[in-house]
Amino acid sequence: MGYSLSGAEYSVDALRGDGYPWTDPQGERTMPFMTKDGFRLYYEDTGGNAPVIMFLHGAGGNHLSWWQQVPVFADEYRCVTVDQRGFGQSPDVPGGPGPAALGTDAVALLDHLGISRAAIVAQSMGGWAAVGAAVRAPERFWAIVLANTVGNLTNADIAAVRQRLAAASPPRPAVLWHAAIGPTFRKQQPVRSFLYAQISGLNAPLTADFRDQLLRLTTPVERYAATRVPTFFLTSEEDGLIWPELSAKVHAHVPGSRFERVEAAGHSTYFERPDVFNREVGAFLKEHRP
């Protein structure tokens, strides 16, 4: 059984695989967590033996953010979504490592689930996790999508472009979700804009300390390029957080990577233009599917 929303076809039957949603063999509801050094990471897993996609949300999201992707991709892939450390149902432990552990958390979850290789589809902050995971264990990933993100990839050339774009840009809205979706979407889709805000509101408030820690983390783009993991940079014309020109510059430093710019979308293309996002990401993953 399927249904259509915003031009995308969704399959309900695809979500009825083993282990999803959250049931034990007796049919009782369970809460799936990975425990690591006292930290509990919440995840959801559609199960099955198909190639795996791990979806990694941004700072305005959590595992629920991918509601327009999982029903689409679950027909052909095993889909894993998570509440990353510090978000949703995965609060960090007191004095925990914070964003520095995002990449190791992703690899640890693959180990926990017995998954040898996966693709990552990451948005915004999820790019930090994707990059961190890839440089630590490149053999574990058959493709990476960096959507409206360049992660923490940098070098002198990239840093100069970032500094120039930041100086020329207007001040960012004080409310995170106002910056995370584009003006076209906010104007044309008030109901779904409200839904984005509600999903984001399930997270604990993002602290200045967390943001500062995140922005201090850097990875030389040359180190990431050396992993040779097939990479797709997907950006959008209304993204005022990770500017399209910045994504294009990082793409130019990753040989063999793919680049696409989407019209009429802001920082959350996956949420604002799911039809285009799913089509472009689906084509890229199909090309590299193991």
PDB file of C-alpha atoms in Angstrom:
ATOM      1  CA  MET A   1       0.000   0.000   0.000  1.00  0.00           C
ATOM      2  CA  GLY A   2       1.339   3.436  -0.884  1.00  0.00           C
ATOM      3  CA  TYR A   3       0.350   7.067  -0.828  1.00  0.00           C
ATOM      4  CA  SER A   4       1.642  10.291  -2.334  1.00  0.00           C
ATOM      5  CA  LEU A   5       2.780  13.461  -0.577  1.00  0.00           C
ATOM      6  CA  SER A   6       4.474  16.397  -2.295  1.00  0.00           C
ATOM      7  CA  GLY A   7       4.981  14.347  -5.418  1.00  0.00           C
ATOM      8  CA  ALA A   8       6.784  11.494  -3.682  1.00  0.00           C
ATOM      9  CA  GLU A   9       5.423   7.964  -3.444  1.00  0.00           C
ATOM     10  CA  TYR A  10       5.435   6.394  -0.001  1.00  0.00           C
ATOM     11  CA  SER A  11       5.152   2.710   0.765  1.00  0.00           C
ATOM     12  CA  VAL A  12       3.633   1.626   4.056  1.00  0.00           C
ATOM     13  CA  ASP A  13       4.352  -2.049   3.387  1.00  0.00           C
ATOM     14  CA  ALA A  14       8.077  -1.282   3.210  1.00  0.00           C
ATOM     15  CA  LEU A  15       8.025  -0.404   6.905  1.00  0.00           C
ATOM     16  CA  ARG A  16       6.817  -3.820   8.006  1.00  0.00           C
ATOM     17  CA  GLY A  17      10.186  -5.537   8.008  1.00  0.00           C
ATOM     18  CA  ASP A  18      11.746  -7.393  10.904  1.00  0.00           C
ATOM     19  CA  GLY A  19      12.621  -5.137  13.806  1.00  0.00           C
ATOM     20  CA  TYR A  20      10.444  -2.194  12.779  1.00  0.00           C
ATOM     21  CA  PRO A  21       8.744  -0.482  14.378  1.00  0.00           C
ATOM     22  CA  TRP A  22      10.136  -1.320  17.786  1.00  0.00           C
ATOM     23  CA  THR A  23       8.581  -4.704  18.531  1.00  0.00           C
ATOM     24  CA  ASP A  24       9.992  -7.783  20.207  1.00  0.00           C
ATOM     25  CA  PRO A  25       9.060 -11.351  19.096  1.00  0.00           C
ATOM     26  CA  GLN A  26       5.956 -11.226  21.321  1.00  0.00           C
ATOM     27  CA  GLY A  27       4.779  -8.042  19.638  1.00  0.00           C
ATOM     28  CA  GLU A  28       5.487  -5.819  22.635  1.00  0.00           C
ATOM     29  CA  ARG A  29       6.738  -2.284  22.045  1.00  0.00           C
ATOM     30  CA  THR A  30      10.439  -1.859  22.794  1.00  0.00           C
ATOM     31  CA  MET A  31      12.774   1.126  22.730  1.00  0.00           C
ATOM     32  CA  PRO A  32      15.902   0.499  20.647  1.00  0.00           C
ATOM     33  CA  PHE A  33      19.043   1.945  22.194  1.00  0.00           C
ATOM     34  CA  MET A  34      22.750   1.363  21.765  1.00  0.00           C
ATOM     35  CA  THR A  35      24.613   1.766  25.057  1.00  0.00           C
ATOM     36  CA  LYS A  36      28.212   2.957  24.969  1.00  0.00           C
ATOM     37  CA  ASP A  37      30.227   4.158  28.002  1.00  0.00           C
ATOM     38  CA  GLY A  38      27.032   5.047  29.844  1.00  0.00           C
ATOM     39  CA  PHE A  39      25.592   6.917  26.860  1.00  0.00           C
ATOM     40  CA  ARG A  40      22.383   5.649  25.233  1.00  0.00           C
ATOM     41  CA  LEU A  41      21.874   6.308  21.525  1.00  0.00           C
ATOM     42  CA  TYR A  42      18.299   5.993  20.270  1.00  0.00           C
ATOM     43  CA  TYR A  43      17.837   4.526  16.791  1.00  0.00           C
ATOM     44  CA  GLU A  44      15.216   2.993  14.535  1.00  0.00           C
ATOM     45  CA  ASP A  45      15.922   0.266  11.981  1.00  0.00           C
ATOM     46  CA  THR A  46      13.630  -1.039   9.248  1.00  0.00           C
ATOM     47  CA  GLY A  47      15.576  -4.319   9.262  1.00  0.00           C
ATOM     48  CA  GLY A  48      16.136  -6.773   6.440  1.00  0.00           C
ATOM     49  CA  ASN A  49      19.142  -7.779   4.372  1.00  0.00           C
ATOM     50  CA  ALA A  50      19.189  -4.991   1.778  1.00  0.00           C
ATOM     51  CA  PRO A  51      22.044  -2.476   1.533  1.00  0.00           C
ATOM     52  CA  VAL A  52      21.956  -0.051   4.451  1.00  0.00           C
ATOM     53  CA  ILE A  53      21.365   3.693   4.520  1.00  0.00           C
ATOM     54  CA  MET A  54      22.077   5.527   7.766  1.00  0.00           C
ATOM     55  CA  PHE A  55      20.300   8.892   7.942  1.00  0.00           C
ATOM     56  CA  LEU A  56      22.034  11.530  10.093  1.00  0.00           C
ATOM     57  CA  HIS A  57      20.016  14.636  10.959  1.00  0.00           C
ATOM     58  CA  GLY A  58      21.078  18.230  11.485  1.00  0.00           C
ATOM     59  CA  ALA A  59      20.998  20.409  14.587  1.00  0.00           C
ATOM     60  CA  GLY A  60      17.353  21.270  13.944  1.00  0.00           C
ATOM     61  CA  GLY A  61      16.245  17.669  13.726  1.00  0.00           C
ATOM     62  CA  ASN A  62      16.207  14.160  15.121  1.00  0.00           C
ATOM     63  CA  HIS A  63      15.243  10.711  13.827  1.00  0.00           C
ATOM     64  CA  LEU A  64      11.733  11.961  12.967  1.00  0.00           C
ATOM     65  CA  SER A  65      13.132  14.427  10.438  1.00  0.00           C
ATOM     66  CA  TRP A  66      13.380  11.716   7.785  1.00  0.00           C
ATOM     67  CA  TRP A  67       9.651  10.920   7.610  1.00  0.00           C
ATOM     68  CA  GLN A  68       9.625  11.836   3.909  1.00  0.00           C
ATOM     69  CA  GLN A  69      12.639   9.618   3.100  1.00  0.00           C
ATOM     70  CA  VAL A  70      12.344   6.365   5.058  1.00  0.00           C
ATOM     71  CA  PRO A  71       9.032   5.215   3.498  1.00  0.00           C
ATOM     72  CA  VAL A  72      10.490   5.892   0.039  1.00  0.00           C
ATOM     73  CA  PHE A  73      13.889   4.239   0.452  1.00  0.00           C
ATOM     74  CA  ALA A  74      12.725   1.333   2.636  1.00  0.00           C
ATOM     75  CA  ASP A  75      11.412  -0.453  -0.456  1.00  0.00           C
ATOM     76  CA  GLU A  76      14.988  -1.100  -1.613  1.00  0.00           C
ATOM     77  CA  TYR A  77      17.219  -0.392   1.380  1.00  0.00           C
ATOM     78  CA  ARG A  78      17.507  -1.111   5.071  1.00  0.00           C
ATOM     79  CA  CYS A  79      17.024   2.312   6.666  1.00  0.00           C
ATOM     80  CA  VAL A  80      18.543   3.314   9.998  1.00  0.00           C
ATOM     81  CA  THR A  81      17.667   6.629  11.647  1.00  0.00           C
ATOM     82  CA  VAL A  82      19.116   7.955  14.888  1.00  0.00           C
ATOM     83  CA  ASP A  83      18.788  10.646  17.495  1.00  0.00           C
ATOM     84  CA  GLN A  84      22.380  11.815  17.490  1.00  0.00           C
ATOM     85  CA  ARG A  85      24.204  12.558  20.727  1.00  0.00           C
ATOM     86  CA  GLY A  86      22.536  15.473  22.482  1.00  0.00           C
ATOM     87  CA  PHE A  87      19.305  15.294  20.460  1.00  0.00           C
ATOM     88  CA  GLY A  88      15.885  13.719  20.864  1.00  0.00           C
ATOM     89  CA  GLN A  89      16.055  10.666  23.104  1.00  0.00           C
ATOM     90  CA  SER A  90      19.882  10.588  23.153  1.00  0.00           C
ATOM     91  CA  PRO A  91      20.989  13.135  25.774  1.00  0.00           C
ATOM     92  CA  ASP A  92      24.725  13.165  26.295  1.00  0.00           C
ATOM     93  CA  VAL A  93      26.109  11.984  29.624  1.00  0.00           C
ATOM     94  CA  PRO A  94      27.326  14.661  32.076  1.00  0.00           C
ATOM     95  CA  GLY A  95      30.788  15.716  31.015  1.00  0.00           C
ATOM     96  CA  GLY A  96      30.444  13.670  27.831  1.00  0.00           C
ATOM     97  CA  PRO A  97      32.440  14.228  24.650  1.00  0.00           C
ATOM     98  CA  GLY A  98      29.676  16.145  22.880  1.00  0.00           C
ATOM     99  CA  PRO A  99      29.941  16.640  19.112  1.00  0.00           C
ATOM    100  CA  ALA A 100      33.478  15.244  19.009  1.00  0.00           C
ATOM    101  CA  ALA A 101      31.919  11.765  19.324  1.00  0.00           C
ATOM    102  CA  LEU A 102      29.376  12.042  16.494  1.00  0.00           C
ATOM    103  CA  GLY A 103      31.512  10.119  14.012  1.00  0.00           C
ATOM    104  CA  THR A 104      32.523   7.393  16.444  1.00  0.00           C
ATOM    105  CA  ASP A 105      28.885   7.033  17.516  1.00  0.00           C
ATOM    106  CA  ALA A 106      27.892   6.331  13.902  1.00  0.00           C
ATOM    107  CA  VAL A 107      30.534   3.625  13.485  1.00  0.00           C
ATOM    108  CA  ALA A 108      29.653   2.132  16.875  1.00  0.00           C
ATOM    109  CA  LEU A 109      26.001   1.863  15.840  1.00  0.00           C
ATOM    110  CA  LEU A 110      26.985  -0.084  12.731  1.00  0.00           C
ATOM    111  CA  ASP A 111      28.943  -2.451  14.977  1.00  0.00           C
ATOM    112  CA  HIS A 112      25.986  -2.735  17.357  1.00  0.00           C
ATOM    113  CA  LEU A 113      23.653  -3.675  14.491  1.00  0.00           C
ATOM    114  CA  GLY A 114      26.145  -6.051  12.871  1.00  0.00           C
ATOM    115  CA  ILE A 115      26.316  -3.939   9.701  1.00  0.00           C
ATOM    116  CA  SER A 116      29.583  -4.207   7.803  1.00  0.00           C
ATOM    117  CA  ARG A 117      29.003  -1.373   5.299  1.00  0.00           C
ATOM    118  CA  ALA A 118      26.475   1.408   4.859  1.00  0.00           C
ATOM    119  CA  ALA A 119      25.739   4.573   2.967  1.00  0.00           C
ATOM    120  CA  ILE A 120      25.258   7.775   4.924  1.00  0.00           C
ATOM    121  CA  VAL A 121      22.728  10.441   4.023  1.00  0.00           C
ATOM    122  CA  ALA A 122      23.604  13.445   6.178  1.00  0.00           C
ATOM    123  CA  GLN A 123      22.161  16.936   6.484  1.00  0.00           C
ATOM    124  CA  SER A 124      23.783  19.963   8.114  1.00  0.00           C
ATOM    125  CA  MET A 125      25.331  18.871  11.453  1.00  0.00           C
ATOM    126  CA  GLY A 126      25.010  15.271  10.281  1.00  0.00           C
ATOM    127  CA  GLY A 127      27.877  16.069   7.935  1.00  0.00           C
ATOM    128  CA  TRP A 128      30.233  16.320  10.917  1.00  0.00           C
ATOM    129  CA  ALA A 129      29.257  12.779  11.881  1.00  0.00           C
ATOM    130  CA  ALA A 130      29.553  11.523   8.303  1.00  0.00           C
ATOM    131  CA  VAL A 131      33.008  13.002   7.800  1.00  0.00           C
ATOM    132  CA  GLY A 132      34.182  11.802  11.203  1.00  0.00           C
ATOM    133  CA  ALA A 133      32.980   8.286  10.510  1.00  0.00           C
ATOM    134  CA  ALA A 134      34.459   8.165   7.015  1.00  0.00           C
ATOM    135  CA  VAL A 135      37.958   9.275   7.952  1.00  0.00           C
ATOM    136  CA  ARG A 136      38.011   6.791  10.837  1.00  0.00           C
ATOM    137  CA  ALA A 137      36.697   3.794   8.911  1.00  0.00           C
ATOM    138  CA  PRO A 138      36.376   4.488   5.164  1.00  0.00           C
ATOM    139  CA  GLU A 139      35.985   0.793   4.395  1.00  0.00           C
ATOM    140  CA  ARG A 140      32.641   0.836   6.229  1.00  0.00           C
ATOM    141  CA  PHE A 141      30.932   3.218   3.787  1.00  0.00           C
ATOM    142  CA  TRP A 142      29.907   2.642   0.184  1.00  0.00           C
ATOM    143  CA  ALA A 143      28.547   6.160  -0.407  1.00  0.00           C
ATOM    144  CA  ILE A 144      28.028   9.446   1.437  1.00  0.00           C
ATOM    145  CA  VAL A 145      25.523  12.196   0.688  1.00  0.00           C
ATOM    146  CA  LEU A 146      26.388  15.580   2.201  1.00  0.00           C
ATOM    147  CA  ALA A 147      23.117  17.492   1.863  1.00  0.00           C
ATOM    148  CA  ASN A 148      23.282  21.194   2.708  1.00  0.00           C
ATOM    149  CA  THR A 149      26.514  20.515   4.536  1.00  0.00           C
ATOM    150  CA  VAL A 150      30.241  20.302   4.017  1.00  0.00           C
ATOM    151  CA  GLY A 151      30.728  18.853   7.470  1.00  0.00           C
ATOM    152  CA  ASN A 152      33.864  20.216   9.069  1.00  0.00           C
ATOM    153  CA  LEU A 153      35.931  19.921   5.883  1.00  0.00           C
ATOM    154  CA  THR A 154      38.367  22.759   5.341  1.00  0.00           C
ATOM    155  CA  ASN A 155      41.695  23.998   4.025  1.00  0.00           C
ATOM    156  CA  ALA A 156      43.032  27.502   3.406  1.00  0.00           C
ATOM    157  CA  ASP A 157      41.096  27.881   0.144  1.00  0.00           C
ATOM    158  CA  ILE A 158      37.803  26.747   1.690  1.00  0.00           C
ATOM    159  CA  ALA A 159      38.313  28.868   4.813  1.00  0.00           C
ATOM    160  CA  ALA A 160      38.825  31.988   2.682  1.00  0.00           C
ATOM    161  CA  VAL A 161      35.584  31.370   0.781  1.00  0.00           C
ATOM    162  CA  ARG A 162      33.679  30.733   4.011  1.00  0.00           C
ATOM    163  CA  GLN A 163      35.001  33.956   5.549  1.00  0.00           C
ATOM    164  CA  ARG A 164      34.073  36.013   2.472  1.00  0.00           C
ATOM    165  CA  LEU A 165      30.553  34.577   2.279  1.00  0.00           C
ATOM    166  CA  ALA A 166      29.955  35.066   5.998  1.00  0.00           C
ATOM    167  CA  ALA A 167      31.032  38.713   5.815  1.00  0.00           C
ATOM    168  CA  ALA A 168      28.660  39.368   2.902  1.00  0.00           C
ATOM    169  CA  SER A 169      25.643  37.596   4.411  1.00  0.00           C
ATOM    170  CA  PRO A 170      22.870  39.176   6.502  1.00  0.00           C
ATOM    171  CA  PRO A 171      22.611  38.273  10.201  1.00  0.00           C
ATOM    172  CA  ARG A 172      21.075  34.860  10.797  1.00  0.00           C
ATOM    173  CA  PRO A 173      17.686  34.572  12.509  1.00  0.00           C
ATOM    174  CA  ALA A 174      17.828  34.072  16.264  1.00  0.00           C
ATOM    175  CA  VAL A 175      15.375  31.157  16.040  1.00  0.00           C
ATOM    176  CA  LEU A 176      17.191  28.112  14.662  1.00  0.00           C
ATOM    177  CA  TRP A 177      14.359  26.670  12.591  1.00  0.00           C
ATOM    178  CA  HIS A 178      13.788  30.028  10.851  1.00  0.00           C
ATOM    179  CA  ALA A 179      17.290  29.707   9.422  1.00  0.00           C
ATOM    180  CA  ALA A 180      16.939  26.005   8.677  1.00  0.00           C
ATOM    181  CA  ILE A 181      14.163  26.341   6.088  1.00  0.00           C
ATOM    182  CA  GLY A 182      13.999  28.716   3.144  1.00  0.00           C
ATOM    183  CA  PRO A 183      11.713  31.708   2.576  1.00  0.00           C
ATOM    184  CA  THR A 184       9.897  30.041  -0.326  1.00  0.00           C
ATOM    185  CA  PHE A 185       8.985  27.053   1.841  1.00  0.00           C
ATOM    186  CA  ARG A 186       7.913  29.190   4.799  1.00  0.00           C
ATOM    187  CA  LYS A 187       5.643  31.250   2.551  1.00  0.00           C
ATOM    188  CA  GLN A 188       4.149  28.428   0.483  1.00  0.00           C
ATOM    189  CA  GLN A 189       4.055  25.651   3.106  1.00  0.00           C
ATOM    190  CA  PRO A 190       2.997  27.102   6.485  1.00  0.00           C
ATOM    191  CA  VAL A 191       1.635  23.764   7.741  1.00  0.00           C
ATOM    192  CA  ARG A 192       4.814  21.837   6.977  1.00  0.00           C
ATOM    193  CA  SER A 193       6.892  24.742   8.317  1.00  0.00           C
ATOM    194  CA  PHE A 194       4.998  24.332  11.578  1.00  0.00           C
ATOM    195  CA  LEU A 195       5.695  20.590  11.515  1.00  0.00           C
ATOM    196  CA  TYR A 196       9.419  21.271  11.053  1.00  0.00           C
ATOM    197  CA  ALA A 197       9.360  23.527  14.111  1.00  0.00           C
ATOM    198  CA  GLN A 198       7.487  20.915  16.154  1.00  0.00           C
ATOM    199  CA  ILE A 199       9.977  18.164  15.287  1.00  0.00           C
ATOM    200  CA  SER A 200      12.862  20.485  16.127  1.00  0.00           C
ATOM    201  CA  GLY A 201      11.173  21.401  19.403  1.00  0.00           C
ATOM    202  CA  LEU A 202      11.446  17.807  20.626  1.00  0.00           C
ATOM    203  CA  ASN A 203      15.178  18.396  21.129  1.00  0.00           C
ATOM    204  CA  ALA A 204      16.733  19.954  24.199  1.00  0.00           C
ATOM    205  CA  PRO A 205      17.787  23.570  23.545  1.00  0.00           C
ATOM    206  CA  LEU A 206      21.031  23.798  21.606  1.00  0.00           C
ATOM    207  CA  THR A 207      23.632  25.375  23.876  1.00  0.00           C
ATOM    208  CA  ALA A 208      26.279  27.878  22.861  1.00  0.00           C
ATOM    209  CA  ASP A 209      28.901  25.486  24.233  1.00  0.00           C
ATOM    210  CA  PHE A 210      27.717  22.704  21.907  1.00  0.00           C
ATOM    211  CA  ARG A 211      27.830  25.037  18.895  1.00  0.00           C
ATOM    212  CA  ASP A 212      31.291  26.266  19.828  1.00  0.00           C
ATOM    213  CA  GLN A 213      32.592  22.716  20.230  1.00  0.00           C
ATOM    214  CA  LEU A 214      31.099  21.739  16.881  1.00  0.00           C
ATOM    215  CA  LEU A 215      32.635  24.668  15.017  1.00  0.00           C
ATOM    216  CA  ARG A 216      36.065  24.030  16.532  1.00  0.00           C
ATOM    217  CA  LEU A 217      36.174  20.574  14.976  1.00  0.00           C
ATOM    218  CA  THR A 218      37.939  20.555  11.615  1.00  0.00           C
ATOM    219  CA  THR A 219      39.050  17.891   9.145  1.00  0.00           C
ATOM    220  CA  PRO A 220      41.434  18.645   6.261  1.00  0.00           C
ATOM    221  CA  VAL A 221      39.504  18.140   3.041  1.00  0.00           C
ATOM    222  CA  GLU A 222      42.507  16.308   1.623  1.00  0.00           C
ATOM    223  CA  ARG A 223      42.186  13.681   4.344  1.00  0.00           C
ATOM    224  CA  TYR A 224      38.545  13.108   3.464  1.00  0.00           C
ATOM    225  CA  ALA A 225      39.277  13.000  -0.274  1.00  0.00           C
ATOM    226  CA  ALA A 226      41.874  10.305   0.395  1.00  0.00           C
ATOM    227  CA  THR A 227      39.125   7.972   1.673  1.00  0.00           C
ATOM    228  CA  ARG A 228      37.780   7.761  -1.909  1.00  0.00           C
ATOM    229  CA  VAL A 229      34.251   7.164  -0.605  1.00  0.00           C
ATOM    230  CA  PRO A 230      31.810   8.186  -3.386  1.00  0.00           C
ATOM    231  CA  THR A 231      30.394  11.538  -2.271  1.00  0.00           C
ATOM    232  CA  PHE A 232      27.441  13.657  -3.385  1.00  0.00           C
ATOM    233  CA  PHE A 233      27.260  17.330  -2.389  1.00  0.00           C
ATOM    234  CA  LEU A 234      23.634  18.446  -2.631  1.00  0.00           C
ATOM    235  CA  THR A 235      22.930  22.113  -1.979  1.00  0.00           C
ATOM    236  CA  SER A 236      20.120  24.593  -2.589  1.00  0.00           C
ATOM    237  CA  GLU A 237      19.861  28.176  -3.757  1.00  0.00           C
ATOM    238  CA  GLU A 238      18.188  29.580  -0.609  1.00  0.00           C
ATOM    239  CA  ASP A 239      20.574  27.994   1.903  1.00  0.00           C
ATOM    240  CA  GLY A 240      21.817  30.842   4.076  1.00  0.00           C
ATOM    241  CA  LEU A 241      23.709  28.592   6.502  1.00  0.00           C
ATOM    242  CA  ILE A 242      25.860  26.487   4.178  1.00  0.00           C
ATOM    243  CA  TRP A 243      26.034  28.614   1.070  1.00  0.00           C
ATOM    244  CA  PRO A 244      25.914  26.882  -2.347  1.00  0.00           C
ATOM    245  CA  GLU A 245      29.223  28.480  -3.299  1.00  0.00           C
ATOM    246  CA  LEU A 246      30.852  26.933  -0.235  1.00  0.00           C
ATOM    247  CA  SER A 247      29.519  23.479  -1.125  1.00  0.00           C
ATOM    248  CA  ALA A 248      30.790  23.941  -4.681  1.00  0.00           C
ATOM    249  CA  LYS A 249      34.241  24.901  -3.408  1.00  0.00           C
ATOM    250  CA  VAL A 250      34.501  21.826  -1.170  1.00  0.00           C
ATOM    251  CA  HIS A 251      33.186  19.626  -3.998  1.00  0.00           C
ATOM    252  CA  ALA A 252      36.046  20.911  -6.172  1.00  0.00           C
ATOM    253  CA  HIS A 253      38.526  19.596  -3.594  1.00  0.00           C
ATOM    254  CA  VAL A 254      37.022  16.080  -3.520  1.00  0.00           C
ATOM    255  CA  PRO A 255      37.924  14.402  -6.823  1.00  0.00           C
ATOM    256  CA  GLY A 256      35.155  12.285  -8.308  1.00  0.00           C
ATOM    257  CA  SER A 257      32.444  13.787  -6.127  1.00  0.00           C
ATOM    258  CA  ARG A 258      29.069  14.852  -7.517  1.00  0.00           C
ATOM    259  CA  PHE A 259      27.433  18.268  -7.070  1.00  0.00           C
ATOM    260  CA  GLU A 260      23.813  19.366  -7.483  1.00  0.00           C
ATOM    261  CA  ARG A 261      22.072  22.648  -6.666  1.00  0.00           C
ATOM    262  CA  VAL A 262      18.312  22.620  -6.040  1.00  0.00           C
ATOM    263  CA  GLU A 263      16.081  25.609  -6.722  1.00  0.00           C
ATOM    264  CA  ALA A 264      13.472  27.062  -4.342  1.00  0.00           C
ATOM    265  CA  ALA A 265      14.815  25.351  -1.224  1.00  0.00           C
ATOM    266  CA  GLY A 266      16.683  26.490   1.853  1.00  0.00           C
ATOM    267  CA  HIS A 267      18.935  24.668   4.288  1.00  0.00           C
ATOM    268  CA  SER A 268      16.643  21.629   4.590  1.00  0.00           C
ATOM    269  CA  THR A 269      16.157  20.376   1.046  1.00  0.00           C
ATOM    270  CA  TYR A 270      15.214  16.913   2.313  1.00  0.00           C
ATOM    271  CA  PHE A 271      12.238  18.472   4.135  1.00  0.00           C
ATOM    272  CA  GLU A 272      11.338  21.297   1.740  1.00  0.00           C
ATOM    273  CA  ARG A 273      11.725  19.527  -1.616  1.00  0.00           C
ATOM    274  CA  PRO A 274      11.495  15.797  -0.785  1.00  0.00           C
ATOM    275  CA  ASP A 275      10.495  14.924  -4.344  1.00  0.00           C
ATOM    276  CA  VAL A 276      13.714  16.372  -5.780  1.00  0.00           C
ATOM    277  CA  PHE A 277      15.847  15.248  -2.845  1.00  0.00           C
ATOM    278  CA  ASN A 278      14.668  11.645  -3.002  1.00  0.00           C
ATOM    279  CA  ARG A 279      15.068  11.491  -6.765  1.00  0.00           C
ATOM    280  CA  GLU A 280      18.609  12.899  -6.804  1.00  0.00           C
ATOM    281  CA  VAL A 281      19.807  10.952  -3.777  1.00  0.00           C
ATOM    282  CA  GLY A 282      18.128   7.788  -5.039  1.00  0.00           C
ATOM    283  CA  ALA A 283      19.892   8.035  -8.390  1.00  0.00           C
ATOM    284  CA  PHE A 284      23.271   8.555  -6.717  1.00  0.00           C
ATOM    285  CA  LEU A 285      22.812   5.637  -4.336  1.00  0.00           C
ATOM    286  CA  LYS A 286      21.615   3.378  -7.135  1.00  0.00           C
ATOM    287  CA  GLU A 287      24.803   4.158  -9.056  1.00  0.00           C
ATOM    288  CA  HIS A 288      26.992   3.060  -6.137  1.00  0.00           C
ATOM    289  CA  ARG A 289      24.782   0.376  -4.584  1.00  0.00           C
ATOM    290  CA  PRO A 290      26.892  -2.664  -3.634  1.00  0.00           C
TER     291      PRO A 290
END
